[in-house]
Short mmCIF file of C-alpha atoms and ligand atoms in Angstrom, two decimals:
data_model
loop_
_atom_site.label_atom_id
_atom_site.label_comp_id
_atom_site.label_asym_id
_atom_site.label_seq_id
_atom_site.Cartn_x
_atom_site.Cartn_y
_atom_site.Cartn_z
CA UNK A 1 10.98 -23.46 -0.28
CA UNK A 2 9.79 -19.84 -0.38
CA UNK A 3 13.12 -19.12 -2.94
CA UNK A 4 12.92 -19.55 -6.58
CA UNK A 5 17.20 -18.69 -7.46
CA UNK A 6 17.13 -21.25 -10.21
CA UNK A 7 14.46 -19.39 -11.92
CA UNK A 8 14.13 -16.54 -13.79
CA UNK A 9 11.68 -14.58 -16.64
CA UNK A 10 13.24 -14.90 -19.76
CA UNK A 11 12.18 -11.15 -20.36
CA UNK A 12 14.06 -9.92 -17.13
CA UNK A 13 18.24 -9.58 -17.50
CA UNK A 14 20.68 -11.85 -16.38
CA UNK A 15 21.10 -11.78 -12.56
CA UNK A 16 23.47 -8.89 -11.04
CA UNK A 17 22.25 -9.45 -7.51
CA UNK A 18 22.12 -12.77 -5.73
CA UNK A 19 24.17 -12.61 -2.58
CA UNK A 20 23.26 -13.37 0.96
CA UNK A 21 23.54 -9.60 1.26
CA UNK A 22 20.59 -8.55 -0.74
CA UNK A 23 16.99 -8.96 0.65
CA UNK A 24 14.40 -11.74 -0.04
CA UNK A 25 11.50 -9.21 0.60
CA UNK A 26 11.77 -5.77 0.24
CA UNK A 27 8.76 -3.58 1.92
CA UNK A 28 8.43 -0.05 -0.03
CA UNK A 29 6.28 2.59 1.71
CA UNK A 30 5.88 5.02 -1.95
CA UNK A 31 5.71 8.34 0.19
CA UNK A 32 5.62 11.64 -1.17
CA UNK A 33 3.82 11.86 -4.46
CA UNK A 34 1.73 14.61 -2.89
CA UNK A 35 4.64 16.74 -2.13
CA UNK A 36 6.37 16.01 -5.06
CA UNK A 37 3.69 17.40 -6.79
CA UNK A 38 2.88 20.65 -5.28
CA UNK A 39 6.32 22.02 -5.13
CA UNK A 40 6.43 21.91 -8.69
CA UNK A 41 2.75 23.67 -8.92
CA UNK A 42 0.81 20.61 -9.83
CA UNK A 43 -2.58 19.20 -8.06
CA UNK A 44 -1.69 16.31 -5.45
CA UNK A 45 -3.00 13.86 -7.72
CA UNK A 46 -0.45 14.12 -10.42
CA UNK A 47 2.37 13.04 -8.51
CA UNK A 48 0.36 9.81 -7.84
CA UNK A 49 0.15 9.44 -11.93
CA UNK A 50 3.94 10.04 -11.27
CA UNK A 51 4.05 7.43 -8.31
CA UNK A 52 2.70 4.51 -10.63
CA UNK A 53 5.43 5.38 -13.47
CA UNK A 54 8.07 5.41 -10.43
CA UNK A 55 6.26 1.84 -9.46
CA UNK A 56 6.67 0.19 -12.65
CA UNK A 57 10.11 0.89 -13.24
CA UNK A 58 10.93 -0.47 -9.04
CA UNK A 59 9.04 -4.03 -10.24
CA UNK A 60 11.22 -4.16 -13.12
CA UNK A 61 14.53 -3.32 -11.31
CA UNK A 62 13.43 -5.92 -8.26
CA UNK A 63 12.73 -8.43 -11.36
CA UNK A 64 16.36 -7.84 -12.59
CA UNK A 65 18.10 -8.13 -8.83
CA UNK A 66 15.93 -11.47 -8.14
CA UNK A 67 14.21 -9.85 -5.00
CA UNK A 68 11.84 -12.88 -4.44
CA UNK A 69 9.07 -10.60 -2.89
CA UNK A 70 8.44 -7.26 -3.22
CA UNK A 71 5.68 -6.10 -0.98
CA UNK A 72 4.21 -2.11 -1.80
CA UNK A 73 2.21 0.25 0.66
CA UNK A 74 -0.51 1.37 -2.21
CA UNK A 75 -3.14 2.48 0.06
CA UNK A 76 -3.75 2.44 4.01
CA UNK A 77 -6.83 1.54 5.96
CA UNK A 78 -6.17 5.06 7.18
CA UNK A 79 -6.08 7.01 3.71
CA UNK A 80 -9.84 7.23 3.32
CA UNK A 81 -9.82 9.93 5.26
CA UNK A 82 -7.78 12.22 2.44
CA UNK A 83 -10.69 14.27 0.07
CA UNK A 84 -12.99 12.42 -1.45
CA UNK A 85 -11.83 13.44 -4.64
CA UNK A 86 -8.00 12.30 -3.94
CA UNK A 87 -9.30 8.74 -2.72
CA UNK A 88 -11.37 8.15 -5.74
CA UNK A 89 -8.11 9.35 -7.89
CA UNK A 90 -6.08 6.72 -5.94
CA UNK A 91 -9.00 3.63 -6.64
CA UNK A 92 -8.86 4.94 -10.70
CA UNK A 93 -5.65 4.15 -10.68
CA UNK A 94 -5.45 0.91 -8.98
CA UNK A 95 -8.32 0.02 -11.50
CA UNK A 96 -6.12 1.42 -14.19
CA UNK A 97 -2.95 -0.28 -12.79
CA UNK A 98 -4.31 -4.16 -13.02
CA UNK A 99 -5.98 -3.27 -16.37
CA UNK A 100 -3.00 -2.16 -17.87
CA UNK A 101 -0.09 -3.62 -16.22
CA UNK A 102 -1.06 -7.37 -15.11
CA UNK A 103 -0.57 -8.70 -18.69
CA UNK A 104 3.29 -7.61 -18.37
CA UNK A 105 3.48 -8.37 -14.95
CA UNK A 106 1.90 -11.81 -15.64
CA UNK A 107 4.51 -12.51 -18.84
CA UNK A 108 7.17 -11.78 -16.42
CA UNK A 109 6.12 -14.30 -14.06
CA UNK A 110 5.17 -11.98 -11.49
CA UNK A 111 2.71 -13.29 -9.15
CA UNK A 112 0.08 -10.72 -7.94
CA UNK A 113 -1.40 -10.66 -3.90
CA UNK A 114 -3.30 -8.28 -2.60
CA UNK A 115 -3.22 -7.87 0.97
CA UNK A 116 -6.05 -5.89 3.46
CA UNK A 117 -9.50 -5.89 4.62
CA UNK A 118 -11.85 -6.18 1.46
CA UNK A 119 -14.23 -3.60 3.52
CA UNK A 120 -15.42 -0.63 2.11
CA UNK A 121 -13.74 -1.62 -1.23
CA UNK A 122 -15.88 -1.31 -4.35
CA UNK A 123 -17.34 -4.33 -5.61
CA UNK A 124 -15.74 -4.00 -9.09
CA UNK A 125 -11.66 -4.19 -7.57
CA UNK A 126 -12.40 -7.21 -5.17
CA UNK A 127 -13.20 -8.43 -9.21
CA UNK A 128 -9.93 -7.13 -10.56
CA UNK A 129 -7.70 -7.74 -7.15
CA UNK A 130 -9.28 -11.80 -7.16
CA UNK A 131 -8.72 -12.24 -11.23
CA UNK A 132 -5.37 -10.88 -10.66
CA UNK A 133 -4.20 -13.06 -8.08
CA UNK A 134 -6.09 -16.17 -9.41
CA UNK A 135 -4.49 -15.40 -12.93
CA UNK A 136 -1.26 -15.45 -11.72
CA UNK A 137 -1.01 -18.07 -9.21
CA UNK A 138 1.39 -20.41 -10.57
CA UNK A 139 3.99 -17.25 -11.33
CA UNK A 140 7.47 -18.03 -9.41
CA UNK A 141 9.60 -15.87 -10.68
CA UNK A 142 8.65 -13.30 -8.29
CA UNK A 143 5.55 -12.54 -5.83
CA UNK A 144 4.24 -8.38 -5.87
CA UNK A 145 1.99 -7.94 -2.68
CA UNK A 146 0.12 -4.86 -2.82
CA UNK A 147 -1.04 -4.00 0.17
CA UNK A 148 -4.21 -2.22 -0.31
CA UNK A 149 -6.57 -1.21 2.60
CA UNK A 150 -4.04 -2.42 4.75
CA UNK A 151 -3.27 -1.62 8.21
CA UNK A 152 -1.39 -3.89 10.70
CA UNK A 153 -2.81 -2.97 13.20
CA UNK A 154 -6.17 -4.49 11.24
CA UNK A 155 -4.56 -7.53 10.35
CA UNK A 156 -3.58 -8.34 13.79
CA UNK A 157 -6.99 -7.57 15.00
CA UNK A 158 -8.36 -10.03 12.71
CA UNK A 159 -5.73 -12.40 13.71
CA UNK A 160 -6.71 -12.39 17.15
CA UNK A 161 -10.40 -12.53 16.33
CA UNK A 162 -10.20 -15.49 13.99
CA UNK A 163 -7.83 -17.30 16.61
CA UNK A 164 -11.05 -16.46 19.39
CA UNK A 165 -13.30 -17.54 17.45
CA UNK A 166 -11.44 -21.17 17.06
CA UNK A 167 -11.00 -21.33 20.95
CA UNK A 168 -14.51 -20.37 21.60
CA UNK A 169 -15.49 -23.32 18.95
CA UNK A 170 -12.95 -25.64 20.95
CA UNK A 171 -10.79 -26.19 17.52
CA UNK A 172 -7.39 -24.88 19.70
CA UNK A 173 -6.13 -24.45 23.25
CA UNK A 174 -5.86 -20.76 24.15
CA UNK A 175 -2.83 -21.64 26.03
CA UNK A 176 -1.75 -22.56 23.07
CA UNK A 177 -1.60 -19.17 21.16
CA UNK A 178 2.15 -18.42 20.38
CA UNK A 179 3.25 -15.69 17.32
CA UNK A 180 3.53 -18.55 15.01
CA UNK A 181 -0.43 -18.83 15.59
CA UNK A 182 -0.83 -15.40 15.37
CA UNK A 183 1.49 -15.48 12.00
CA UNK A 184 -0.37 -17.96 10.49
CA UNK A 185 -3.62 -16.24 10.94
CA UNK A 186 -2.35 -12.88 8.94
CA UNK A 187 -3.36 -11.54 5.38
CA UNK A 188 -0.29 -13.68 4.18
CA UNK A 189 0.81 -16.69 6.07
CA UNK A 190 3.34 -18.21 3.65
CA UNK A 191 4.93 -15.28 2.73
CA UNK A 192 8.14 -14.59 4.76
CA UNK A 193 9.35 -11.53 6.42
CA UNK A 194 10.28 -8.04 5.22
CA UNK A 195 14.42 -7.95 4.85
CA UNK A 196 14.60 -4.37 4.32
CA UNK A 197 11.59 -2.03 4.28
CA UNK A 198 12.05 1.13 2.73
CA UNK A 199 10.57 4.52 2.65
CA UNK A 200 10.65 7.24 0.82
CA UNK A 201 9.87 11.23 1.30
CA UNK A 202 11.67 11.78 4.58
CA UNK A 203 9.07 10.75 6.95
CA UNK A 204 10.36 8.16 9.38
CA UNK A 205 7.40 5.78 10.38
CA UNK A 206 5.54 2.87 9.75
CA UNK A 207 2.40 4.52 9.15
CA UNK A 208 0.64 0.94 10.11
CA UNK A 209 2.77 -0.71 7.85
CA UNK A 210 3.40 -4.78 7.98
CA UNK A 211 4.73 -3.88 11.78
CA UNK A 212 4.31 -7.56 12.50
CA UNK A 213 6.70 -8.91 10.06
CA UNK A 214 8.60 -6.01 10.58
CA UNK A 215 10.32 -7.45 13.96
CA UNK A 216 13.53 -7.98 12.41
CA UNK A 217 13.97 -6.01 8.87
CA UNK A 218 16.19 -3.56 8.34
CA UNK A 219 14.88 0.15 7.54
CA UNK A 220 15.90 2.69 4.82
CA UNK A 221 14.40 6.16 4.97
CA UNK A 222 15.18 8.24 1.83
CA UNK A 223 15.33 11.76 1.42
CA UNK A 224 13.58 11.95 -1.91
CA UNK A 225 10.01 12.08 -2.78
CA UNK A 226 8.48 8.20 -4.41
CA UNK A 227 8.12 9.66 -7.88
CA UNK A 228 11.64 10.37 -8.28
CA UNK A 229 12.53 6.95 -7.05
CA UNK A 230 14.38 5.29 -9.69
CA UNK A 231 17.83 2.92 -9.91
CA UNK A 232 20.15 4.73 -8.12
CA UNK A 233 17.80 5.08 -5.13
CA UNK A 234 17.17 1.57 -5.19
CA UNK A 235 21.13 0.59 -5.33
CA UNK A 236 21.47 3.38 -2.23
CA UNK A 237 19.29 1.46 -0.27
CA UNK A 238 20.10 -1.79 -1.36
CA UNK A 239 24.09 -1.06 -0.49
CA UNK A 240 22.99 0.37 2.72
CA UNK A 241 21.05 -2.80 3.98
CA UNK A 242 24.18 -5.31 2.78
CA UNK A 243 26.40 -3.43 4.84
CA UNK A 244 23.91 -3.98 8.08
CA UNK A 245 25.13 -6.35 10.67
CA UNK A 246 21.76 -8.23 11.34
CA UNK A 247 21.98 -10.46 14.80
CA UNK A 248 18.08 -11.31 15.54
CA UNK A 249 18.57 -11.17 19.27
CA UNK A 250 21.67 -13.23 19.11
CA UNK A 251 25.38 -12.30 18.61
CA UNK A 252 26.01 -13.00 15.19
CA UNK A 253 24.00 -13.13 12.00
CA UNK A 254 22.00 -15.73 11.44
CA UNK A 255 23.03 -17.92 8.64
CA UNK A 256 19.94 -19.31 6.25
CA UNK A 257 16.63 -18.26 7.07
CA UNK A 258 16.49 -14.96 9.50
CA UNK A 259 13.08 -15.06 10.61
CA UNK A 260 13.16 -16.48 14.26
CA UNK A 261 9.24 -16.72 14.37
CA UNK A 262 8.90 -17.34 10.65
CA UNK A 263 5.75 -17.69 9.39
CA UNK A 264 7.18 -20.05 6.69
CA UNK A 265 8.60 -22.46 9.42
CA UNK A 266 4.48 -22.99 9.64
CA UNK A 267 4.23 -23.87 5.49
CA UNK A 268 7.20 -25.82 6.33
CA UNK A 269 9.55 -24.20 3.97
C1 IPE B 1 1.99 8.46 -0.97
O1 IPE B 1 2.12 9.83 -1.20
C2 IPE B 1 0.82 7.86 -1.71
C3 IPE B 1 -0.29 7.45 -0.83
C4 IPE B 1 -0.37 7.61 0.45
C5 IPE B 1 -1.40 6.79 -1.49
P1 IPE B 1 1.29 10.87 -0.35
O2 IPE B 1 -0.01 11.13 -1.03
O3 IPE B 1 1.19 10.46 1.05
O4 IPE B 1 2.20 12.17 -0.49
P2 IPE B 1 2.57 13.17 0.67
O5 IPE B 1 3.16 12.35 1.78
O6 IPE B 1 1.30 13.85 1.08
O7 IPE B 1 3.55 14.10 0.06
C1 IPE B 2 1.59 5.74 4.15
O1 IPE B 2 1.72 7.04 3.77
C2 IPE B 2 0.61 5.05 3.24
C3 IPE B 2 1.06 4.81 1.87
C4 IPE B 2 2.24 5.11 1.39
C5 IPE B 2 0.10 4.17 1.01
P1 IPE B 2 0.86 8.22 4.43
O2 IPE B 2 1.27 9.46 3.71
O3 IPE B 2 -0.58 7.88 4.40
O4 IPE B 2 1.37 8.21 5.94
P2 IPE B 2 1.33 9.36 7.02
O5 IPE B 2 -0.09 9.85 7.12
O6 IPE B 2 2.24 10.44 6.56
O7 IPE B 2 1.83 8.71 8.27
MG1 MG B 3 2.30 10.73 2.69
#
């Protein structure tokens, strides 16, 4: 089982969310932070120092509505191409982000995954991305996965090559390939599909975002930039996905698990 109801960090406040209604995995594409910035006359790179504050208090509100998985758009393959100077900004403060953060994160029981290619990424984050995850591996109470140097279109790539490379080597049929093979051959095989993915800053698009798992969640586009992201934006979205009527293909909603290709069914949770 992918679910962990019956538990709970003692640091994190008692339950006020655990209904069918509210999403096991909520995708958040933080969008805006640049023009949040310059229309109040700061450099771009100050709403990102904005964007992490915005960030920390979204984990802590997730932690406190028992979203199982919370999965955030940190950077795309595709952002290298901002400035030079705006891409190194965004790698200080990943850096800056495990340094400071994971200890909480890691008392809270938050498991850490990091989820992308690993190319072009400095040597010393793959460090701080793999002690992250390794150090908090046995965390249940709820699973972050930034995705970093991610783009789906990437992962699916990969997906494909890894599953040619295992026909060519005779290890599976290609007849055989089905989107449960496919699943299980992304960044992320056990963990299950994006409920509710939402974005922030106006902009209505995936931007190469999980659009894989995104088959079937349900999507939230808000009309304020990420750093001013806080509670109330959270609840907005959160009301506006329990009052969704979610069929996947059929003519009512499914009852337990909603994924109809789930990548779990593979883990056999
Ligand atoms: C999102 O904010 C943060 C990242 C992409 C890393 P942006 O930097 O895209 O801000 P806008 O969209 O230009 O305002
Ligand atoms: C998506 O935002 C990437 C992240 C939030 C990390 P972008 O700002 O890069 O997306 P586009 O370029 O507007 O589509
Ligand atoms: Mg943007």
């Amino acid at each position: 089982m992918m679910r962990d109801d019956n538990k709970q960090a003692d640091d994190f406040p008692a339950p006020q969310r655990a209904a069918a209604s509210s999403p096991r995995h909520v995708g958040i594409i933080m969008d805006g932070n640049g023009r949040w910035a310059t229309s109040r006359g700061f450099p771009r790179v100050e709403g990102h120092r904005r964007g992490v504050e915005a960030l920390r208090r979204t984990i802590r509100i997730a932690g406190e509505y028992r979203i199982s998985f919370v999965t955030i758009y940190a950077f795309s393959a595709e952002n290298w191409r901002r400035p030079a100077q705006e891409v190194s900004y965004l790698l200080g403060l990943l850096r800056r982000f495990i340094r400071n953060d994971l200890a909480e994160l890691h008392a809270s029981g938050v498991r850490v995954r990091v989820i992308g290619s690993r190319e072009n990424v400095p040597p010393d984050i793959i460090s701080l991305i793999t002690d992250a995850e390794e150090m908090t591996k046995a965390n249940t109470n709820m699973t972050l996965v930034v995705a970093f140097n991610y783009g789906s279109r990437q992962e699916i790539a990969d997906a494909a090559r890894k599953l040619a490379q295992q026909a060519v080597r005779g290890e599976i049929d290609p007849a055989a390939i089905d989107p449960a093979m496919i699943g299980a051959n992304l960044y992320a095989p056990d963990i299950p599909d994006p409920d509710l993915i939402i974005r922030t800053s106006g902009e209505q698009r995936l931007s190469n975002f999980l659009m894989w798992q995104a088959a079937y969640a349900e999507f939230v586009f808000l009309p304020i930039h990420w750093p001013d992201f806080d509670r109330a934006a959270f609840d907005t979205a959160l009301a506006e996905f329990a009052a969704r009527d979610r069929r996947f293909g059929a003519l009512s909603a499914a009852p337990a698990d909603p994924a109809p290709v789930g990548r779990a069914a593979l883990t056999g949770s």
